[in-house]
Each structure stands twice: as structure tokens, then as C-alpha cells.
Amino acid sequence: MIRGLSRIVPNVVVGACLAIGFLIVQPAAAEEKPKADAPAETQASSAVSAPLVKGALPADDPTAAIWSSAPPATFPMSPQVHWPTRNLEATVKDMIVRGLHDGTNVAILLEYADPTEDPDDAAAVQFMVGDKKAHFAHGQPMAQVEGGPVNIWYWKNKDGKGVDMNAKGFGTLKIQDHQDVKAKGAYANGRWKVVFSRPLDTGHPEEDTLITTAGFINIGFAAWDGKKDPSSGELKEKGSQKAVSSWWYFRAEAPPNYTGYYYAAIAVGLALGFQFVLIRKLKKGQSA
Amino acid sequence: MGPIIKLILLNVVTYLILKFVLPNVPGSAPLPASLIFLYLLLTTSGFLILATVSAESKEEFWGPIQRFLVGDGIGGLQALRWVVLILFPLLVGWQTYSSTAVSDAPPGENRTIHPAPPGEYAGLSNPVPKTPETIQQGKGFYAAFCSPCHGGNFDGKGSAARGFNPPPANFADPTTIAMLQESYLFWRIKKGGVGLPIEGMPWKSAMPRWELELPDEWIWKIIMGEYDGAHQSPRTWE
């Protein structure tokens, strides 16, 4: 009996210890996961998650009802202080962002408060292109890290369209030869809603950010209050004077994935089988 | 005391020591969960080897386990046996699910807040004589160039700070400039966020590269003004 036992029981004990060990360690390990940076008190989000929709994408409708099915993410904005010409105060304080995709195209909705509607009001979304990290201020060069370019989607109220651009450092902003981005804005009740849309993959990986359902990519936001000073005619914000965000995350959600449940079911089956064989062997050993 | 109780107690004590006692030993640091798990596994393996050196000790150890699992007439333990037999597969299933399920969280970031400066900055000392006038000048420059983000109170809460991630450093916090030498601040102000090495994630920092806009002498004065205003002293190596 002891001989039979000595072959099986160590496995059980090690298995049980593993299970108990995992139970003890799991909460501890969860604690150790690096927490997402949460700088400001108002910081609510660190990522935009764009659900997959079955029907038509509201690519040119910032006020479509379907937007309410996309979870909003709120990001704090700062005046652009990184580079001259700076502004030390900006109109837009928070950017509410939603995303949707249909497997082919992606639509991103920016929503923010701006007390006046002006022809020069503008907004932009920014992404890194390729594998290299790009500085959030127009992908400007970094001293010790080889950076990549940024892809900027820009919309201005009076132009009423999206512009697809690239930059790698200040003063290098360039409109792309192939324009893949559409944009449309709607102003109501002191708030702008601007929707940008584009194919997930444009076929131009050197210039456009590739959006896949595989994971998170970096995203940043900017907004310009195009209010004119009545006496001087100067725009309140233009060019490098704007509200900007840091880099945050964006992802197009993958279709629902149930593999985790399958694996769990298989594991439960294996554990049950193991118990069954174990107890049968033990009982045999006992009666022998 | 039965050997199984001993094993459990041994593991509990080992865990408590590794988790709560060891990190408090001077010069030590909290242990990663994976390392604690490895130590517990080693403790268990060692105990199992000891428990199986003789037929007698083996029976003493495995006997109760076997009786619990298949023995007759164990009374109230009968219910516990069923609980264990049902719970074990469920635990395995849950463990498998949580290790294979796709994470909903964005990738974690381990940004090094104070990475090593380039060699040429190590050991630089402030060439500006420390007088009430120069400190005052430094505070003036600080108010003009730094306070919009780092705050008039040197607390990192300037009016332009809220959108930036990482947030502007809080100089009143004893883990920022009080831990650093003046030469380190000189490097950070001069080269700005884009001057950071890769572990500092330079692509996220909004800190301007002030060498393009301010002379070195102003930067040294700003450093003096910062320490004075934040009621901190530079770190020195004595």
C-alpha cells in the first residue's frame, strides 16, 4: 500500500501546495503590477477602448446615438509649455474621448467645452508611427533615444475636413500625399464634438499609425481656441499655442474571446480526472 | 503535532518572515512575489524529503492524507473531504482562466524617475556664489520660467501642470531634489525631458530643454532658488 502511495501522493501534495501557493501569491502579485500613472486629481482615464460595432460606423456624425455605446475616457489638458511660443493658459481643460470601429474603419470622437464657436477652432489627434517611440510634442528629437515620427489627424472648423499629417520635430509638420482621414465637427451648448475616422490599416505603415485589435497604441490630443481678440484681431490660440495632452492609450477592441473559458474547462476536467484516478488507486492500495 | 500541521506552520512562518520581516531589515527591500513563492516551494520540498527518509516517517506524513481522502468513518471530516474534492478542480480552473484571460488594462509602465546622468555632469558644482542676492535672482527666474508647472509653492502644482503625465516634480517632496545633487538638477534643467535616457521615458516628459533659452548661470541660480524656496538642501557626499 505504501509503495503505491509513495508514487502518487507526492504529486498530490505538490499540486495542492502549488494551488495554495498561487492563492497566497496571486493577490500579492496583483499588488505588484505597476499602477497606471495617475498624476492629477482629476485624472480619470488612461486609455480609450473602442468597441466593435456591427452596423454602420458614425464616421461623419458626431452626434449619432450609437456614440453613447462607447465608453468615454476623460483626459486632462495643459497649455503647451514645452516649446516656444508657449501659452500658459488654455481654453480646453478636459478632453472626453470615445472610439468605435467596425473591423475596417475606426472613428474617434473628441468632446470638449469651448465657450465660443469660432472659424479657427481646431482639434487634433496624434499617434506614434511604427515601433519607435515618438516624443509627445510633435515627435521632436530625443538626446539618448532614437525617436520615430508622429501621425497627426487635424480638423479646423472653417475647413470642415480632416487633414492627415506627419511630424518629426517642431517645424517639420507635413501634409501627407495620401489623405486617409475624415473629420467633422458639431458645436452645441458650448461644446465641440469632433469625429475623426480612418481605415484601421491604410497600407502606408511608414506614415500612418496602424490600428489593430492586438493591443494598445499611444494616443495624444490637442485643441485650439480660435477666438479672435476684438481689438487686435489676434487669435487666442494658434500654432504651438494650444491645449495638449500627454501620451495615453487607445485600442480597438477585439471580437469577444472565450478561449480563457475553454482552457479553464479543460483544466477543471483534468483536475477531476486526476482526483478520480488518485482516489481509485488509493482505494485499491487500501484493499490490497 | 502531526507532520502536516508542521509543514503548514513552517510555510506560514516562512511567508510571514519573507513578506513582512525581511523588508524591514536595514539595507533590504520587499521581495518579489515570485521569489517568495520559490522559497515556499523550496521549504515544502525540503520538508517532503525529510518526511520520507524512513518508512516510519513516511507513514506518519502520508497516512493522515490518505485516511482523509479515502478512509472510512472519518466523521465530520467527510464533509470537508467533499469540499476539498470540489474546490480543488475549481481552483485549478480559476487559476487557468486568470492566467490566460486577455488583460483589459493598458500596459504597465516602469519609468525610472531619477535615471543616471551622463558622466560629464557628475561632480559639477554650482559656480555661482550663494548669496541672498543670487538666491533671490534664482527665485525670480524660477517664478518666470518654472512656476507655471512646478508651482509658486515649489509643490509641482502649477496652473499648467494638470495635464502632464508624468507630473511636474514636487520639490517640497523629500524624495525629489533633496535626494539629488545640484549637478543632477543642472543636467535635468539644461537638457529637459528629451535629454532623459530610455528608462526615463523621454517621449512623455514635458520638461523644456532650457539650454536653448537660458544661459547656464541662470540655471545655476534657479537651482539655488529652488532649494531655498522648497526648504531643501542638495545631497552631498561626505
Short mmCIF file of C-alpha atoms in Angstrom, two decimals:
data_model
loop_
_atom_site.label_atom_id
_atom_site.label_comp_id
_atom_site.label_asym_id
_atom_site.label_seq_id
_atom_site.Cartn_x
_atom_site.Cartn_y
_atom_site.Cartn_z
CA MET A 1 0.00 0.00 0.00
CA ILE A 2 2.75 2.38 0.96
CA ARG A 3 4.55 1.69 -2.32
CA GLY A 4 1.53 2.70 -4.38
CA LEU A 5 1.05 5.74 -2.22
CA SER A 6 4.60 6.92 -2.45
CA ARG A 7 4.26 7.20 -6.19
CA ILE A 8 1.05 9.18 -6.25
CA VAL A 9 0.83 11.19 -3.10
CA PRO A 10 3.86 13.43 -3.69
CA ASN A 11 2.17 14.63 -6.88
CA VAL A 12 -0.97 15.46 -4.99
CA VAL A 13 0.87 17.32 -2.29
CA VAL A 14 2.98 19.26 -4.74
CA GLY A 15 -0.17 20.04 -6.74
CA ALA A 16 -2.01 21.16 -3.64
CA CYS A 17 0.95 23.22 -2.47
CA LEU A 18 1.14 24.83 -5.89
CA ALA A 19 -2.54 25.69 -5.74
CA ILE A 20 -2.26 27.06 -2.21
CA GLY A 21 0.93 28.86 -3.13
CA PHE A 22 -0.74 30.51 -6.11
CA LEU A 23 -3.63 31.51 -3.91
CA ILE A 24 -1.29 33.17 -1.46
CA VAL A 25 0.91 34.74 -4.07
CA GLN A 26 -1.72 35.82 -6.58
CA PRO A 27 -3.07 38.78 -4.59
CA ALA A 28 0.48 39.75 -3.72
CA ALA A 29 1.50 39.62 -7.37
CA ALA A 30 -1.51 41.70 -8.35
CA GLU A 31 -0.37 44.37 -5.91
CA GLU A 32 3.00 44.44 -7.55
CA LYS A 33 1.75 45.22 -11.02
CA PRO A 34 2.86 48.71 -11.89
CA LYS A 35 0.00 51.07 -11.42
CA ALA A 36 -1.02 53.30 -14.29
CA ASP A 37 0.34 56.78 -13.74
CA ALA A 38 -2.31 58.96 -12.17
CA PRO A 39 -0.88 62.44 -11.96
CA ALA A 40 -3.68 64.93 -11.48
CA GLU A 41 -6.57 64.71 -9.08
CA THR A 42 -8.99 64.97 -11.99
CA GLN A 43 -7.29 62.15 -13.87
CA ALA A 44 -10.00 59.68 -14.73
CA SER A 45 -8.69 57.57 -17.58
CA SER A 46 -5.51 56.24 -19.05
CA ALA A 47 -6.95 54.54 -22.12
CA VAL A 48 -9.66 54.77 -24.76
CA SER A 49 -11.20 51.43 -25.62
CA ALA A 50 -13.12 51.38 -28.91
CA PRO A 51 -15.79 48.66 -29.07
CA LEU A 52 -16.51 46.72 -32.24
CA VAL A 53 -19.87 47.70 -33.77
CA LYS A 54 -21.92 45.52 -36.08
CA GLY A 55 -23.80 48.20 -38.02
CA ALA A 56 -22.60 51.37 -39.72
CA LEU A 57 -19.87 53.43 -38.09
CA PRO A 58 -20.92 57.05 -37.27
CA ALA A 59 -17.88 58.25 -39.22
CA ASP A 60 -19.39 61.60 -40.18
CA ASP A 61 -21.89 62.06 -37.39
CA PRO A 62 -20.50 63.40 -34.10
CA THR A 63 -23.97 63.38 -32.56
CA ALA A 64 -25.10 59.85 -33.56
CA ALA A 65 -26.92 57.95 -30.83
CA ILE A 66 -24.57 54.99 -31.14
CA TRP A 67 -21.76 57.04 -29.56
CA SER A 68 -23.42 56.51 -26.21
CA SER A 69 -22.48 52.81 -26.50
CA ALA A 70 -18.77 53.73 -26.50
CA PRO A 71 -17.25 54.17 -23.03
CA PRO A 72 -16.00 57.75 -22.53
CA ALA A 73 -12.44 58.39 -21.34
CA THR A 74 -11.52 61.78 -19.89
CA PHE A 75 -8.04 63.25 -20.18
CA PRO A 76 -6.76 66.46 -18.57
CA MET A 77 -5.28 69.06 -20.91
CA SER A 78 -2.45 71.51 -20.31
CA PRO A 79 -1.32 74.62 -22.13
CA GLN A 80 1.61 73.90 -24.43
CA VAL A 81 4.57 74.96 -22.27
CA HIS A 82 7.18 72.63 -23.69
CA TRP A 83 8.39 74.76 -26.55
CA PRO A 84 8.24 78.43 -27.56
CA THR A 85 5.94 80.02 -28.46
CA ARG A 86 4.22 78.88 -25.26
CA ASN A 87 0.87 79.63 -23.77
CA LEU A 88 0.48 79.47 -20.01
CA GLU A 89 -3.28 79.13 -20.05
CA ALA A 90 -5.51 77.25 -22.50
CA THR A 91 -9.27 77.21 -23.01
CA VAL A 92 -9.76 73.45 -23.16
CA LYS A 93 -9.27 71.81 -19.76
CA ASP A 94 -10.58 68.30 -20.37
CA MET A 95 -10.93 66.10 -23.42
CA ILE A 96 -13.61 63.42 -23.43
CA VAL A 97 -12.78 60.73 -25.95
CA ARG A 98 -14.78 57.83 -27.34
CA GLY A 99 -13.90 55.31 -30.03
CA LEU A 100 -15.76 52.81 -32.22
CA HIS A 101 -14.64 50.51 -35.01
CA ASP A 102 -16.28 48.05 -37.39
CA GLY A 103 -13.26 45.88 -38.18
CA THR A 104 -12.33 48.01 -41.22
CA ASN A 105 -12.62 51.63 -40.14
CA VAL A 106 -12.16 53.41 -36.84
CA ALA A 107 -13.98 56.52 -35.61
CA ILE A 108 -12.75 58.66 -32.73
CA LEU A 109 -14.97 61.29 -31.12
CA LEU A 110 -13.46 64.21 -29.21
CA GLU A 111 -15.75 66.24 -26.99
CA TYR A 112 -14.73 69.37 -25.08
CA ALA A 113 -16.01 72.63 -23.70
CA ASP A 114 -15.26 75.83 -25.58
CA PRO A 115 -17.44 78.85 -24.70
CA THR A 116 -17.45 80.28 -28.25
CA GLU A 117 -17.75 78.79 -31.71
CA ASP A 118 -15.09 80.33 -33.93
CA PRO A 119 -13.99 79.61 -37.52
CA ASP A 120 -10.44 78.93 -36.31
CA ASP A 121 -11.40 76.46 -33.58
CA ALA A 122 -9.41 73.31 -34.20
CA ALA A 123 -8.66 69.91 -32.72
CA ALA A 124 -6.19 67.11 -33.39
CA VAL A 125 -5.36 63.53 -32.50
CA GLN A 126 -1.80 62.30 -32.50
CA PHE A 127 -0.27 58.81 -32.73
CA MET A 128 3.18 57.25 -32.85
CA VAL A 129 4.07 55.64 -36.19
CA GLY A 130 5.90 52.33 -36.31
CA ASP A 131 7.83 50.73 -33.45
CA LYS A 132 9.91 53.71 -32.38
CA LYS A 133 8.78 55.92 -29.52
CA ALA A 134 7.99 59.49 -30.51
CA HIS A 135 8.05 62.48 -28.18
CA PHE A 136 4.54 63.75 -27.48
CA ALA A 137 5.46 67.25 -28.64
CA HIS A 138 5.39 66.65 -32.43
CA GLY A 139 7.88 63.77 -32.20
CA GLN A 140 10.80 66.09 -31.56
CA PRO A 141 14.28 64.53 -31.38
CA MET A 142 15.43 62.98 -28.09
CA ALA A 143 19.07 63.09 -26.98
CA GLN A 144 19.59 59.46 -25.97
CA VAL A 145 16.72 57.65 -27.72
CA GLU A 146 16.17 57.32 -31.47
CA GLY A 147 12.60 58.50 -31.89
CA GLY A 148 10.06 57.97 -34.64
CA PRO A 149 7.58 60.28 -36.36
CA VAL A 150 4.06 61.13 -35.22
CA ASN A 151 0.90 60.92 -37.30
CA ILE A 152 -1.45 63.85 -36.70
CA TRP A 153 -5.12 63.97 -37.65
CA TYR A 154 -6.17 67.63 -37.75
CA TRP A 155 -9.52 69.32 -38.07
CA LYS A 156 -10.33 73.04 -38.29
CA ASN A 157 -13.87 74.37 -38.09
CA LYS A 158 -13.69 76.65 -41.14
CA ASP A 159 -12.09 73.95 -43.33
CA GLY A 160 -14.61 71.31 -42.28
CA LYS A 161 -12.39 68.36 -43.16
CA GLY A 162 -9.73 66.10 -41.74
CA VAL A 163 -6.07 66.54 -42.64
CA ASP A 164 -3.60 63.67 -42.37
CA MET A 165 -0.12 64.87 -41.39
CA ASN A 166 3.27 63.76 -40.11
CA ALA A 167 5.90 65.45 -37.99
CA LYS A 168 9.30 64.55 -36.58
CA GLY A 169 10.26 67.59 -34.57
CA PHE A 170 8.96 71.16 -34.44
CA GLY A 171 8.73 72.88 -37.80
CA THR A 172 8.56 69.59 -39.71
CA LEU A 173 4.78 69.32 -39.95
CA LYS A 174 3.92 67.96 -43.40
CA ILE A 175 0.61 67.18 -45.06
CA GLN A 176 0.65 63.65 -46.46
CA ASP A 177 0.26 62.92 -50.17
CA HIS A 178 -2.45 60.40 -49.44
CA GLN A 179 -5.24 61.75 -47.26
CA ASP A 180 -6.99 58.96 -45.36
CA VAL A 181 -8.60 60.90 -42.52
CA LYS A 182 -12.11 62.32 -42.49
CA ALA A 183 -13.33 64.71 -39.82
CA LYS A 184 -16.50 66.54 -38.93
CA GLY A 185 -17.36 68.88 -36.08
CA ALA A 186 -20.63 69.86 -34.46
CA TYR A 187 -21.00 72.73 -31.97
CA ALA A 188 -23.85 72.92 -29.49
CA ASN A 189 -24.36 74.26 -25.96
CA GLY A 190 -20.78 75.46 -25.57
CA ARG A 191 -19.29 72.13 -26.52
CA TRP A 192 -17.49 70.83 -29.56
CA LYS A 193 -17.95 67.29 -30.75
CA VAL A 194 -15.48 66.34 -33.45
CA VAL A 195 -15.35 62.93 -35.07
CA PHE A 196 -12.27 61.65 -36.90
CA SER A 197 -12.39 58.47 -38.98
CA ARG A 198 -9.93 56.43 -40.96
CA PRO A 199 -9.35 52.85 -42.16
CA LEU A 200 -7.68 50.81 -39.38
CA ASP A 201 -4.90 49.98 -41.85
CA THR A 202 -4.21 52.48 -44.64
CA GLY A 203 -1.46 50.49 -46.33
CA HIS A 204 1.08 53.25 -45.54
CA PRO A 205 2.85 51.96 -42.43
CA GLU A 206 5.71 54.46 -42.81
CA GLU A 207 3.41 57.44 -42.34
CA ASP A 208 0.17 56.28 -40.78
CA THR A 209 -0.31 54.64 -37.44
CA LEU A 210 -1.53 51.08 -37.84
CA ILE A 211 -4.54 50.37 -35.62
CA THR A 212 -5.12 46.70 -34.87
CA THR A 213 -7.18 44.81 -32.34
CA ALA A 214 -3.97 43.30 -30.99
CA GLY A 215 -3.27 45.79 -28.23
CA PHE A 216 -2.88 49.33 -27.01
CA ILE A 217 -1.23 52.09 -29.02
CA ASN A 218 -0.22 55.57 -27.87
CA ILE A 219 -2.57 58.50 -28.47
CA GLY A 220 -2.47 62.21 -27.68
CA PHE A 221 -4.85 65.14 -28.14
CA ALA A 222 -4.73 68.86 -28.87
CA ALA A 223 -7.29 71.67 -29.16
CA TRP A 224 -7.07 75.29 -30.25
CA ASP A 225 -9.49 78.01 -29.20
CA GLY A 226 -9.71 80.13 -32.36
CA LYS A 227 -11.35 83.08 -30.63
CA LYS A 228 -10.29 86.42 -32.10
CA ASP A 229 -9.31 89.34 -29.91
CA PRO A 230 -11.86 92.03 -30.94
CA SER A 231 -9.30 94.85 -30.89
CA SER A 232 -6.10 93.27 -32.20
CA GLY A 233 -7.66 90.55 -34.34
CA GLU A 234 -5.13 88.08 -32.85
CA LEU A 235 -6.27 84.53 -32.38
CA LYS A 236 -6.33 83.39 -28.75
CA GLU A 237 -4.59 80.14 -29.63
CA LYS A 238 -2.82 79.14 -32.84
CA GLY A 239 0.15 77.07 -33.92
CA SER A 240 2.15 75.91 -30.89
CA GLN A 241 -0.19 77.81 -28.56
CA LYS A 242 -2.83 75.23 -27.77
CA ALA A 243 -4.12 72.79 -25.19
CA VAL A 244 -2.24 69.48 -25.24
CA SER A 245 -2.43 66.13 -23.52
CA SER A 246 0.29 63.66 -22.63
CA TRP A 247 0.52 60.26 -24.29
CA TRP A 248 -2.31 57.97 -23.31
CA TYR A 249 -3.53 54.65 -24.71
CA PHE A 250 -6.00 53.64 -27.39
CA ARG A 251 -7.16 50.26 -28.57
CA ALA A 252 -9.70 48.84 -30.97
CA GLU A 253 -11.38 46.04 -29.07
CA ALA A 254 -11.04 42.53 -30.45
CA PRO A 255 -14.18 40.42 -31.01
CA PRO A 256 -15.19 38.62 -27.79
CA ASN A 257 -12.69 35.92 -26.91
CA TYR A 258 -13.83 32.85 -24.99
CA THR A 259 -10.62 30.83 -25.10
CA GLY A 260 -9.95 31.57 -21.43
CA TYR A 261 -13.16 29.74 -20.52
CA TYR A 262 -12.25 26.77 -22.75
CA TYR A 263 -8.85 26.44 -21.14
CA ALA A 264 -10.40 26.71 -17.69
CA ALA A 265 -12.95 23.99 -18.54
CA ILE A 266 -10.16 21.71 -19.79
CA ALA A 267 -8.17 22.36 -16.61
CA VAL A 268 -11.16 21.55 -14.41
CA GLY A 269 -11.68 18.30 -16.38
CA LEU A 270 -8.02 17.34 -15.96
CA ALA A 271 -8.10 18.08 -12.22
CA LEU A 272 -11.28 16.00 -11.80
CA GLY A 273 -9.72 13.14 -13.76
CA PHE A 274 -6.61 13.34 -11.61
CA GLN A 275 -8.67 13.17 -8.43
CA PHE A 276 -10.68 10.24 -9.78
CA VAL A 277 -7.57 8.22 -10.68
CA LEU A 278 -5.89 9.14 -7.41
CA ILE A 279 -8.78 8.05 -5.23
CA ARG A 280 -9.25 4.84 -7.21
CA LYS A 281 -5.58 3.99 -6.79
CA LEU A 282 -5.65 4.84 -3.10
CA LYS A 283 -8.71 2.67 -2.56
CA LYS A 284 -7.09 -0.22 -4.44
CA GLY A 285 -3.97 0.19 -2.34
CA GLN A 286 -6.07 0.16 0.82
CA SER A 287 -7.87 -3.07 -0.05
CA ALA A 288 -4.69 -4.78 -1.30
CA MET B 1 1.96 17.85 16.42
CA GLY B 2 1.47 15.97 13.15
CA PRO B 3 3.92 16.48 10.31
CA ILE B 4 1.28 18.04 8.06
CA ILE B 5 0.50 20.73 10.62
CA LYS B 6 4.25 21.28 10.93
CA LEU B 7 4.56 21.74 7.17
CA ILE B 8 1.72 24.24 7.07
CA LEU B 9 3.07 26.16 10.05
CA LEU B 10 6.56 26.19 8.57
CA ASN B 11 5.24 27.66 5.32
CA VAL B 12 3.13 30.26 7.08
CA VAL B 13 6.04 31.38 9.26
CA THR B 14 8.41 31.45 6.27
CA TYR B 15 5.90 33.52 4.31
CA LEU B 16 5.38 36.00 7.15
CA ILE B 17 9.13 36.43 7.62
CA LEU B 18 9.81 36.90 3.90
CA LYS B 19 6.88 39.24 3.38
CA PHE B 20 6.87 41.39 6.49
CA VAL B 21 10.09 40.95 8.47
CA LEU B 22 12.82 40.78 5.83
CA PRO B 23 11.86 44.04 4.02
CA ASN B 24 12.32 45.88 7.33
CA VAL B 25 15.89 44.68 7.80
CA PRO B 26 18.14 47.67 7.06
CA GLY B 27 19.55 47.52 3.54
CA SER B 28 16.87 45.11 2.39
CA ALA B 29 13.91 45.61 0.05
CA PRO B 30 10.48 43.99 -0.46
CA LEU B 31 10.82 40.58 -2.14
CA PRO B 32 9.05 39.93 -5.43
CA ALA B 33 6.07 37.57 -5.10
CA SER B 34 7.68 35.08 -7.49
CA LEU B 35 10.74 34.81 -5.23
CA ILE B 36 8.61 34.29 -2.12
CA PHE B 37 6.75 31.56 -3.96
CA LEU B 38 10.04 29.90 -4.92
CA TYR B 39 11.22 29.96 -1.28
CA LEU B 40 7.95 28.40 -0.12
CA LEU B 41 8.31 25.70 -2.75
CA LEU B 42 11.86 25.00 -1.54
CA THR B 43 10.68 24.86 2.07
CA THR B 44 7.97 22.38 1.10
CA SER B 45 10.32 20.24 -0.98
CA GLY B 46 12.86 20.13 1.83
CA PHE B 47 10.19 19.12 4.30
CA LEU B 48 8.93 16.38 1.96
CA ILE B 49 12.42 14.92 1.62
CA LEU B 50 12.80 14.86 5.41
CA ALA B 51 9.32 13.39 5.84
CA THR B 52 10.12 10.49 3.51
CA VAL B 53 13.59 9.44 4.71
CA SER B 54 12.24 6.44 6.64
CA ALA B 55 9.22 4.20 6.12
CA GLU B 56 8.01 5.24 9.55
CA SER B 57 8.16 8.98 8.95
CA LYS B 58 6.63 8.43 5.54
CA GLU B 59 3.64 6.67 7.01
CA GLU B 60 3.37 9.38 9.65
CA PHE B 61 3.19 12.00 6.92
CA TRP B 62 1.12 10.35 4.18
CA GLY B 63 -1.10 8.26 6.41
CA PRO B 64 -3.39 11.10 7.54
CA ILE B 65 -3.65 12.44 3.99
CA GLN B 66 -4.65 9.03 2.70
CA ARG B 67 -7.17 8.49 5.53
CA PHE B 68 -8.64 11.91 4.84
CA LEU B 69 -9.06 11.17 1.14
CA VAL B 70 -10.32 7.59 1.16
CA GLY B 71 -10.60 6.36 4.77
CA ASP B 72 -13.92 5.24 6.25
CA GLY B 73 -15.50 6.59 9.38
CA ILE B 74 -13.80 9.98 9.47
CA GLY B 75 -16.94 11.58 10.85
CA GLY B 76 -17.31 15.32 10.34
CA LEU B 77 -14.26 15.35 8.08
CA GLN B 78 -16.39 13.59 5.47
CA ALA B 79 -17.96 16.93 4.51
CA LEU B 80 -14.56 18.63 4.38
CA ARG B 81 -13.35 15.87 2.06
CA TRP B 82 -16.10 16.75 -0.40
CA VAL B 83 -15.31 20.44 -0.10
CA VAL B 84 -11.66 19.75 -0.94
CA LEU B 85 -12.58 17.44 -3.84
CA ILE B 86 -14.89 20.08 -5.33
CA LEU B 87 -12.77 23.11 -4.55
CA PHE B 88 -9.50 21.76 -5.95
CA PRO B 89 -10.69 21.45 -9.60
CA LEU B 90 -12.42 24.82 -9.33
CA LEU B 91 -9.22 26.45 -8.08
CA VAL B 92 -7.26 24.90 -10.92
CA GLY B 93 -9.86 26.17 -13.39
CA TRP B 94 -9.88 29.65 -11.91
CA GLN B 95 -6.10 29.79 -11.92
CA THR B 96 -6.01 28.71 -15.58
CA TYR B 97 -8.64 31.26 -16.53
CA SER B 98 -6.96 34.17 -14.81
CA SER B 99 -3.60 33.34 -16.35
CA THR B 100 -4.94 33.02 -19.91
CA ALA B 101 -7.67 35.67 -19.98
CA VAL B 102 -6.84 38.71 -22.10
CA SER B 103 -5.99 41.70 -19.96
CA ASP B 104 -8.20 44.77 -20.20
CA ALA B 105 -5.58 47.05 -18.70
CA PRO B 106 -3.16 49.14 -20.74
CA PRO B 107 0.47 48.08 -20.47
CA GLY B 108 2.15 48.88 -17.18
CA GLU B 109 4.97 51.37 -17.18
CA ASN B 110 8.13 51.23 -15.13
CA ARG B 111 9.55 54.67 -15.57
CA THR B 112 12.78 55.40 -13.76
CA ILE B 113 12.20 58.77 -12.12
CA HIS B 114 15.83 59.66 -11.47
CA PRO B 115 17.97 57.85 -14.05
CA ALA B 116 21.75 58.23 -14.02
CA PRO B 117 23.04 61.46 -15.55
CA PRO B 118 25.65 61.43 -18.32
CA GLY B 119 29.22 61.32 -16.96
CA GLU B 120 30.07 64.92 -17.82
CA TYR B 121 27.50 66.19 -15.30
CA ALA B 122 28.65 64.13 -12.33
CA GLY B 123 30.50 66.20 -9.79
CA LEU B 124 29.80 69.63 -11.29
CA SER B 125 29.45 72.17 -8.55
CA ASN B 126 27.46 75.38 -8.58
CA PRO B 127 29.84 78.14 -9.79
CA VAL B 128 27.54 80.92 -8.61
CA PRO B 129 28.34 82.20 -5.10
CA LYS B 130 25.47 81.58 -2.73
CA THR B 131 24.35 84.98 -1.51
CA PRO B 132 20.92 86.37 -0.61
CA GLU B 133 21.01 88.33 -3.88
CA THR B 134 21.78 85.35 -6.14
CA ILE B 135 19.16 83.21 -4.38
CA GLN B 136 16.65 85.99 -4.88
CA GLN B 137 17.55 86.24 -8.55
CA GLY B 138 17.14 82.49 -8.87
CA LYS B 139 13.70 82.67 -7.33
CA GLY B 140 12.78 85.38 -9.81
CA PHE B 141 13.85 83.21 -12.74
CA TYR B 142 12.01 80.28 -11.16
CA ALA B 143 8.82 82.33 -10.93
CA ALA B 144 9.11 83.30 -14.60
CA PHE B 145 10.12 80.01 -16.20
CA CYS B 146 9.43 77.12 -13.81
CA SER B 147 6.48 78.03 -11.62
CA PRO B 148 3.78 77.62 -14.31
CA CYS B 149 4.28 73.84 -13.94
CA HIS B 150 6.30 73.29 -10.76
CA GLY B 151 4.17 75.75 -8.82
CA GLY B 152 4.73 79.02 -6.98
CA ASN B 153 4.97 76.94 -3.80
CA PHE B 154 7.51 74.54 -5.32
CA ASP B 155 4.96 71.74 -4.90
CA GLY B 156 4.52 70.67 -8.54
CA LYS B 157 1.05 72.17 -8.64
CA GLY B 158 1.42 74.97 -11.13
CA SER B 159 -1.54 76.10 -13.20
CA ALA B 160 -0.22 74.32 -16.31
CA ALA B 161 0.61 71.07 -14.51
CA ARG B 162 -2.59 69.12 -14.50
CA GLY B 163 -2.48 67.60 -17.98
CA PHE B 164 1.05 66.27 -17.85
CA ASN B 165 1.98 62.66 -17.28
CA PRO B 166 4.48 62.27 -15.68
CA PRO B 167 3.50 65.21 -13.47
CA PRO B 168 5.99 68.03 -12.82
CA ALA B 169 8.29 67.23 -9.89
CA ASN B 170 7.24 68.42 -6.44
CA PHE B 171 10.39 69.96 -4.96
CA ALA B 172 8.94 70.09 -1.46
CA ASP B 173 8.72 66.28 -1.51
CA PRO B 174 11.83 64.90 0.25
CA THR B 175 12.23 62.24 -2.46
CA THR B 176 12.96 64.72 -5.25
CA ILE B 177 15.64 67.43 -5.13
CA ALA B 178 16.61 66.64 -1.53
CA MET B 179 17.92 63.28 -2.80
CA LEU B 180 19.83 64.83 -5.67
CA GLN B 181 22.97 66.85 -6.16
CA GLU B 182 22.95 70.28 -7.76
CA SER B 183 24.77 68.84 -10.78
CA TYR B 184 21.83 66.48 -11.36
CA LEU B 185 19.35 69.37 -11.43
CA PHE B 186 21.67 71.24 -13.77
CA TRP B 187 21.52 68.30 -16.21
CA ARG B 188 17.74 67.94 -15.93
CA ILE B 189 17.02 71.65 -16.45
CA LYS B 190 19.56 72.08 -19.24
CA LYS B 191 18.62 69.02 -21.31
CA GLY B 192 14.94 68.74 -20.32
CA GLY B 193 12.65 65.77 -20.84
CA VAL B 194 14.07 64.91 -24.25
CA GLY B 195 17.51 64.51 -22.64
CA LEU B 196 16.43 61.56 -20.50
CA PRO B 197 17.78 58.06 -21.21
CA ILE B 198 15.32 55.42 -22.40
CA GLU B 199 14.44 54.20 -18.87
CA GLY B 200 13.23 57.74 -18.09
CA MET B 201 10.72 57.55 -20.98
CA PRO B 202 11.78 60.88 -22.52
CA TRP B 203 8.88 60.77 -25.00
CA LYS B 204 6.43 61.50 -22.18
CA SER B 205 8.14 64.39 -20.43
CA ALA B 206 7.00 67.99 -20.98
CA MET B 207 10.12 69.48 -19.33
CA PRO B 208 11.60 72.02 -21.78
CA ARG B 209 15.20 71.83 -22.95
CA TRP B 210 16.17 75.07 -21.24
CA GLU B 211 19.73 75.18 -22.66
CA LEU B 212 18.11 76.59 -25.80
CA GLU B 213 16.61 79.51 -23.92
CA LEU B 214 18.51 80.20 -20.69
CA PRO B 215 22.23 80.81 -20.01
CA ASP B 216 23.96 78.33 -17.67
CA GLU B 217 24.39 80.99 -15.00
CA TRP B 218 20.60 81.49 -14.78
CA ILE B 219 20.11 77.73 -14.47
CA TRP B 220 22.57 77.56 -11.53
CA LYS B 221 20.73 80.45 -9.88
CA ILE B 222 17.38 78.78 -10.45
CA ILE B 223 18.77 75.67 -8.69
CA MET B 224 19.71 77.75 -5.64
CA GLY B 225 16.32 79.43 -5.66
CA GLU B 226 14.57 76.06 -5.89
CA TYR B 227 16.36 74.54 -2.91
CA ASP B 228 15.83 77.66 -0.84
CA GLY B 229 12.18 78.06 -1.79
CA ALA B 230 11.38 74.38 -1.21
CA HIS B 231 13.29 74.35 2.12
CA GLN B 232 15.54 71.52 0.98
CA SER B 233 19.30 71.06 0.75
CA PRO B 234 21.21 69.40 -2.05
CA ARG B 235 22.52 65.91 -1.39
CA THR B 236 26.23 65.86 -0.71
CA TRP B 237 28.73 63.02 -0.38
CA GLU B 238 30.58 63.41 2.84
#
